């Protein structure tokens, strides 16, 4: 957190999130800008996080409130940080985003709250512009940074992505305190909170398929999203600790199948000992730069954390083009 050089006291940080909503028209990349009458500026739709809200949840809510349309998050884009006239630091997280598709993003939309009507006192105009025109229309030059990254991804053929989320189950009752079968070891109250906090994150990324270890702590972690989204999950013995120890190749095959054959976003919920095999399968489909950014140290993910892999279908096959580690907050 930044400090004030004059006083040495902490400068308040305002956390915000938003998206660069894109589409293709006539072979051209277009993006959506909003005009805010209060500031008389053109910018990307964004806004402050509400209490207990994830960055991903805030991004889809704010874009929805300012454009009137639901979106699905794609790959992350460079964020911004600047000082407001009031002397506060504003930190903005951005994602590439596409319009949600009725009939295709049904589960994710079902798991979300409805979009609030656009407040015309906040946003009075919304326009689609070609990328070059948008760069000229933007009021602040710094807003061109995320746009440049978006245009670069488009030129490389890796802007259109789906996600494969790797989730580690929430905090479970310690082995030393559990006297039943290992497969039945349950979540703690904190673990249940982590499971609930995962729901808006998965919904933001448009997750339509759920694959989980059959063991209780994984099945319970993914259950809140399954219920909120109205999904029928797939439970796999291969993703359990015991079966992974016997045959890690089956885990790798499950990940490869989702990378190479899935057409919609998915989540896998599994255990810490299984994660190295999952991450290795991701690395084999990633560039060196992306692979080098994957977790390398045990425990790889903390209980309740998730790794979001953004997958682009390229002429040479599916490629993991970006990853994010997500730690849903429990309030």
Coordinates of C-alpha atoms in Angstrom, one line a residue:
X1 CA 0.0 0.0 0.0
X2 CA 1.3 3.4 -0.9
X3 CA 2.3 5.9 1.8
X4 CA 2.1 9.7 1.7
X5 CA 5.6 11.1 1.5
X6 CA 4.5 14.2 3.5
X7 CA 2.9 12.5 6.5
X8 CA 4.1 8.9 6.3
X9 CA 0.6 7.8 6.8
X10 CA -1.1 5.2 4.7
X11 CA -2.9 6.6 1.6
X12 CA -6.4 5.1 1.3
X13 CA -6.6 2.6 -1.6
X14 CA -9.8 2.3 -3.5
X15 CA -10.2 -1.1 -5.1
X16 CA -12.1 -1.2 -8.4
X17 CA -12.7 -3.6 -11.2
X18 CA -14.0 -3.5 -14.7
X19 CA -13.8 -4.9 -18.2
X20 CA -13.0 -4.2 -21.8
X21 CA -16.0 -5.7 -23.6
X22 CA -15.1 -6.7 -27.1
X23 CA -16.7 -8.0 -30.3
X24 CA -15.9 -8.4 -34.0
X25 CA -17.9 -6.6 -36.6
X26 CA -17.0 -6.7 -40.3
X27 CA -13.6 -8.2 -39.5
X28 CA -12.7 -5.3 -37.1
X29 CA -12.2 -5.5 -33.4
X30 CA -14.7 -3.3 -31.5
X31 CA -14.8 -2.3 -27.8
X32 CA -17.4 -0.7 -25.6
X33 CA -16.9 2.7 -24.0
X34 CA -19.1 4.5 -21.5
X35 CA -19.6 8.2 -21.0
X36 CA -20.0 9.5 -17.4
X37 CA -21.8 12.9 -17.3
X38 CA -20.5 13.7 -13.9
X39 CA -16.9 13.8 -15.2
X40 CA -17.7 14.3 -18.9
X41 CA -15.2 11.5 -19.8
X42 CA -15.1 8.4 -21.9
X43 CA -13.7 5.3 -20.2
X44 CA -14.0 1.6 -19.6
X45 CA -16.9 0.4 -17.5
X46 CA -15.7 -0.2 -13.9
X47 CA -16.5 0.5 -10.3
X48 CA -15.7 0.0 -6.7
X49 CA -15.8 -3.3 -4.9
X50 CA -18.7 -3.8 -2.5
X51 CA -18.0 -5.2 1.0
X52 CA -17.1 -8.9 0.7
X53 CA -17.1 -8.8 -3.1
X54 CA -14.4 -10.5 -5.2
X55 CA -12.7 -8.5 -8.0
X56 CA -14.3 -10.8 -10.6
X57 CA -17.7 -10.3 -9.1
X58 CA -17.3 -6.6 -9.0
X59 CA -16.2 -6.5 -12.6
X60 CA -19.2 -8.3 -14.0
X61 CA -21.6 -6.4 -11.7
X62 CA -20.2 -3.0 -12.6
X63 CA -20.0 -3.7 -16.3
X64 CA -23.6 -4.9 -16.2
X65 CA -24.8 -1.9 -14.3
X66 CA -23.1 0.5 -16.7
X67 CA -23.9 -1.2 -20.0
X68 CA -27.1 -3.0 -19.1
X69 CA -25.7 -6.3 -20.4
X70 CA -24.3 -9.4 -18.8
X71 CA -20.7 -10.3 -19.6
X72 CA -18.3 -13.2 -19.1
X73 CA -14.7 -12.5 -18.1
X74 CA -11.8 -13.7 -20.3
X75 CA -8.1 -13.2 -19.9
X76 CA -6.7 -10.6 -17.5
X77 CA -5.4 -7.3 -18.8
X78 CA -3.0 -4.8 -17.4
X79 CA -4.5 -2.9 -14.5
X80 CA -4.0 0.8 -13.6
X81 CA -3.1 2.6 -10.4
X82 CA -3.4 6.4 -10.0
X83 CA -4.0 9.1 -7.5
X84 CA -7.5 10.6 -7.4
X85 CA -8.1 14.4 -6.9
X86 CA -9.0 13.6 -3.3
X87 CA -5.6 12.1 -2.7
X88 CA -6.6 8.5 -2.7
X89 CA -4.9 5.7 -4.6
X90 CA -7.3 4.0 -7.1
X91 CA -6.3 0.5 -8.2
X92 CA -8.2 -0.9 -11.1
X93 CA -8.3 -4.6 -12.2
X94 CA -9.3 -5.2 -15.8
X95 CA -10.3 -8.2 -17.9
X96 CA -11.1 -8.8 -21.5
X97 CA -14.8 -9.6 -21.6
X98 CA -17.4 -10.8 -24.0
X99 CA -21.2 -10.5 -23.9
X100 CA -22.9 -13.4 -22.2
X101 CA -24.8 -15.7 -24.7
X102 CA -28.3 -16.8 -23.8
X103 CA -28.4 -20.5 -24.2
X104 CA -24.7 -20.9 -23.9
X105 CA -23.9 -19.3 -20.6
X106 CA -27.0 -20.5 -18.8
X107 CA -25.4 -22.0 -15.7
X108 CA -23.2 -19.0 -15.0
X109 CA -26.0 -16.5 -15.5
X110 CA -28.3 -18.6 -13.2
X111 CA -25.7 -18.4 -10.4
X112 CA -25.6 -14.6 -10.5
X113 CA -27.8 -11.8 -9.2
X114 CA -29.8 -10.0 -11.9
X115 CA -28.3 -7.0 -13.6
X116 CA -29.5 -3.7 -12.1
X117 CA -30.9 -1.1 -14.6
X118 CA -28.4 1.5 -15.9
X119 CA -28.4 4.7 -13.8
X120 CA -28.4 7.4 -16.5
X121 CA -27.0 9.9 -14.0
X122 CA -23.9 7.7 -13.8
X123 CA -23.6 6.6 -17.4
X124 CA -25.6 8.4 -20.1
X125 CA -24.0 7.0 -23.3
X126 CA -22.6 3.6 -24.3
X127 CA -20.9 3.1 -27.6
X128 CA -19.2 0.4 -29.6
X129 CA -16.1 1.7 -31.4
X130 CA -13.4 0.2 -33.5
X131 CA -10.2 -0.2 -31.4
X132 CA -8.3 2.6 -33.1
X133 CA -11.3 5.0 -32.7
X134 CA -11.7 4.0 -29.1
X135 CA -8.0 4.8 -28.4
X136 CA -8.7 8.4 -29.6
X137 CA -12.0 8.7 -27.7
X138 CA -10.6 7.7 -24.3
X139 CA -10.3 10.7 -22.1
X140 CA -7.2 9.4 -20.1
X141 CA -4.2 8.3 -22.0
X142 CA -3.5 5.7 -19.3
X143 CA -6.7 3.8 -20.3
X144 CA -5.0 2.9 -23.6
X145 CA -2.7 0.4 -21.8
X146 CA -5.4 -2.3 -21.3
X147 CA -6.6 -1.6 -24.9
X148 CA -3.1 -2.1 -26.3
X149 CA -2.9 -5.5 -24.6
X150 CA -6.4 -6.4 -25.9
X151 CA -5.4 -5.5 -29.5
X152 CA -2.1 -7.4 -29.1
X153 CA -3.9 -10.5 -28.0
X154 CA -6.3 -10.2 -31.0
X155 CA -3.4 -9.8 -33.4
X156 CA -1.8 -13.0 -32.0
X157 CA -5.1 -14.9 -32.3
X158 CA -5.4 -15.5 -28.5
X159 CA -8.1 -13.1 -27.4
X160 CA -11.0 -15.5 -27.7
X161 CA -10.6 -17.8 -24.7
X162 CA -12.4 -20.2 -22.4
X163 CA -11.3 -21.0 -18.8
X164 CA -10.3 -24.2 -17.0
X165 CA -10.4 -23.5 -13.3
X166 CA -8.4 -25.7 -11.0
X167 CA -9.8 -25.5 -7.5
X168 CA -8.4 -27.0 -4.3
X169 CA -11.0 -28.0 -1.8
X170 CA -11.8 -25.7 1.1
X171 CA -10.3 -26.1 4.6
X172 CA -11.1 -29.6 5.9
X173 CA -11.1 -31.1 9.4
X174 CA -7.5 -32.1 10.2
X175 CA -6.6 -35.7 9.7
X176 CA -5.6 -36.0 13.3
X177 CA -9.1 -34.9 14.4
X178 CA -11.0 -37.2 12.1
X179 CA -11.7 -40.8 13.0
X180 CA -13.8 -41.8 10.0
X181 CA -12.8 -42.9 6.5
X182 CA -10.5 -40.5 4.7
X183 CA -12.8 -40.0 1.8
X184 CA -15.5 -38.8 4.2
X185 CA -13.4 -36.1 6.0
X186 CA -15.6 -33.0 5.9
X187 CA -15.0 -29.3 5.6
X188 CA -14.7 -27.0 8.5
X189 CA -16.9 -23.9 8.9
X190 CA -14.2 -21.9 7.2
X191 CA -14.1 -24.4 4.4
X192 CA -17.8 -24.0 3.9
X193 CA -17.3 -20.2 3.7
X194 CA -14.6 -20.7 1.1
X195 CA -16.9 -22.9 -0.9
X196 CA -19.6 -20.2 -1.0
X197 CA -17.1 -17.5 -1.8
X198 CA -16.1 -19.5 -4.9
X199 CA -19.5 -19.2 -6.5
X200 CA -19.3 -15.6 -7.8
X201 CA -15.8 -16.3 -9.1
X202 CA -16.8 -19.3 -11.2
X203 CA -20.0 -17.5 -12.4
X204 CA -17.8 -14.5 -13.6
X205 CA -15.7 -16.8 -15.7
X206 CA -18.8 -18.5 -17.2
X207 CA -18.1 -22.0 -15.8
X208 CA -20.6 -24.4 -17.4
X209 CA -19.1 -27.8 -16.4
X210 CA -18.1 -29.2 -13.0
X211 CA -15.7 -32.1 -12.5
X212 CA -14.8 -33.1 -9.0
X213 CA -13.1 -35.7 -6.9
X214 CA -15.8 -37.9 -5.3
X215 CA -14.4 -37.4 -1.8
X216 CA -16.5 -35.4 0.6
X217 CA -14.3 -32.3 1.0
X218 CA -14.2 -31.7 -2.8
X219 CA -17.8 -32.5 -3.5
X220 CA -18.9 -30.1 -0.7
X221 CA -16.6 -27.4 -1.9
X222 CA -18.1 -27.4 -5.4
X223 CA -21.7 -27.9 -4.2
X224 CA -22.7 -24.3 -3.7
X225 CA -21.9 -23.5 -7.3
X226 CA -23.6 -26.6 -8.5
X227 CA -26.7 -25.6 -6.7
X228 CA -26.6 -21.9 -7.6
X229 CA -26.0 -22.7 -11.3
X230 CA -28.4 -25.7 -11.6
X231 CA -25.7 -28.0 -12.9
X232 CA -25.3 -31.7 -12.8
X233 CA -21.6 -32.3 -11.8
X234 CA -19.4 -35.2 -12.8
X235 CA -17.6 -36.9 -9.9
X236 CA -14.4 -38.8 -10.6
X237 CA -12.5 -41.4 -8.6
X238 CA -9.4 -40.5 -10.7
X239 CA -9.2 -37.1 -9.0
X240 CA -9.1 -38.5 -5.5
X241 CA -5.8 -38.8 -3.6
X242 CA -5.9 -42.6 -3.5
X243 CA -6.5 -43.1 -7.3
X244 CA -4.0 -40.4 -8.2
X245 CA -1.3 -42.2 -6.3
X246 CA -2.1 -45.4 -8.2
X247 CA -2.5 -43.8 -11.7
X248 CA -1.5 -40.1 -12.1
X249 CA -1.7 -40.6 -15.9
X250 CA -5.5 -40.8 -15.6
X251 CA -5.5 -37.3 -14.0
X252 CA -3.3 -36.0 -16.7
X253 CA -5.7 -37.5 -19.3
X254 CA -8.7 -35.8 -17.7
X255 CA -7.0 -32.4 -17.9
X256 CA -5.8 -33.0 -21.4
X257 CA -9.4 -33.9 -22.5
X258 CA -10.7 -30.7 -21.0
X259 CA -8.0 -28.6 -22.7
X260 CA -8.3 -30.3 -26.1
X261 CA -12.0 -31.2 -26.4
X262 CA -14.1 -28.9 -24.2
X263 CA -15.7 -26.0 -25.9
X264 CA -17.0 -24.2 -22.7
X265 CA -15.5 -23.2 -19.4
X266 CA -15.0 -25.9 -16.7
X267 CA -13.8 -26.3 -13.2
X268 CA -11.9 -29.2 -11.6
X269 CA -12.0 -29.6 -7.8
X270 CA -9.3 -31.8 -6.4
X271 CA -6.7 -32.3 -3.6
X272 CA -3.2 -30.9 -2.9
X273 CA -1.3 -34.2 -3.8
X274 CA -3.0 -34.2 -7.2
X275 CA -2.1 -30.6 -8.1
X276 CA 1.5 -31.3 -9.5
X277 CA 0.1 -33.6 -12.1
X278 CA -2.7 -31.1 -13.0
X279 CA -0.2 -28.3 -13.3
X280 CA 2.2 -30.3 -15.4
X281 CA -0.6 -31.0 -17.9
X282 CA -1.3 -27.3 -18.0
X283 CA 2.4 -26.5 -18.5
X284 CA 2.5 -28.9 -21.5
X285 CA -0.1 -26.8 -23.2
X286 CA 1.4 -23.4 -22.3
X287 CA 4.2 -21.2 -23.6
X288 CA 7.4 -21.1 -21.6
X289 CA 6.5 -17.8 -20.1
X290 CA 3.1 -18.9 -18.9
X291 CA 4.4 -22.3 -17.7
X292 CA 7.1 -20.6 -15.7
X293 CA 4.4 -18.6 -13.9
X294 CA 2.6 -21.7 -12.6
X295 CA 2.9 -22.6 -8.9
X296 CA 6.0 -24.7 -8.3
X297 CA 6.1 -25.1 -4.5
X298 CA 4.0 -27.3 -2.2
X299 CA 1.1 -26.7 -1.4
X300 CA 0.7 -25.1 -4.9
X301 CA -2.7 -23.8 -3.9
X302 CA -3.9 -23.1 -0.4
X303 CA -7.3 -24.6 0.7
X304 CA -10.1 -22.8 -1.1
X305 CA -7.8 -21.2 -3.7
X306 CA -8.2 -21.6 -7.4
X307 CA -6.0 -21.3 -10.5
X308 CA -7.8 -19.9 -13.5
X309 CA -6.2 -21.0 -16.8
X310 CA -7.3 -19.1 -19.9
X311 CA -7.3 -21.4 -23.0
X312 CA -7.2 -20.2 -26.6
X313 CA -7.8 -22.5 -29.5
X314 CA -5.0 -21.9 -32.0
X315 CA -4.0 -23.5 -35.3
X316 CA -1.5 -25.6 -33.4
X317 CA -4.0 -26.7 -30.8
X318 CA -5.3 -25.4 -27.5
X319 CA -2.9 -23.1 -25.6
X320 CA -2.9 -21.8 -22.1
X321 CA -2.3 -18.2 -22.7
X322 CA -2.7 -16.7 -19.2
X323 CA -3.3 -17.8 -15.7
X324 CA -4.5 -16.2 -12.5
X325 CA -4.5 -17.4 -8.9
X326 CA -7.7 -16.5 -7.1
X327 CA -8.2 -16.5 -3.3
X328 CA -11.9 -15.9 -2.6
X329 CA -12.4 -13.8 0.5
X330 CA -14.5 -15.2 3.4
X331 CA -16.3 -12.4 5.4

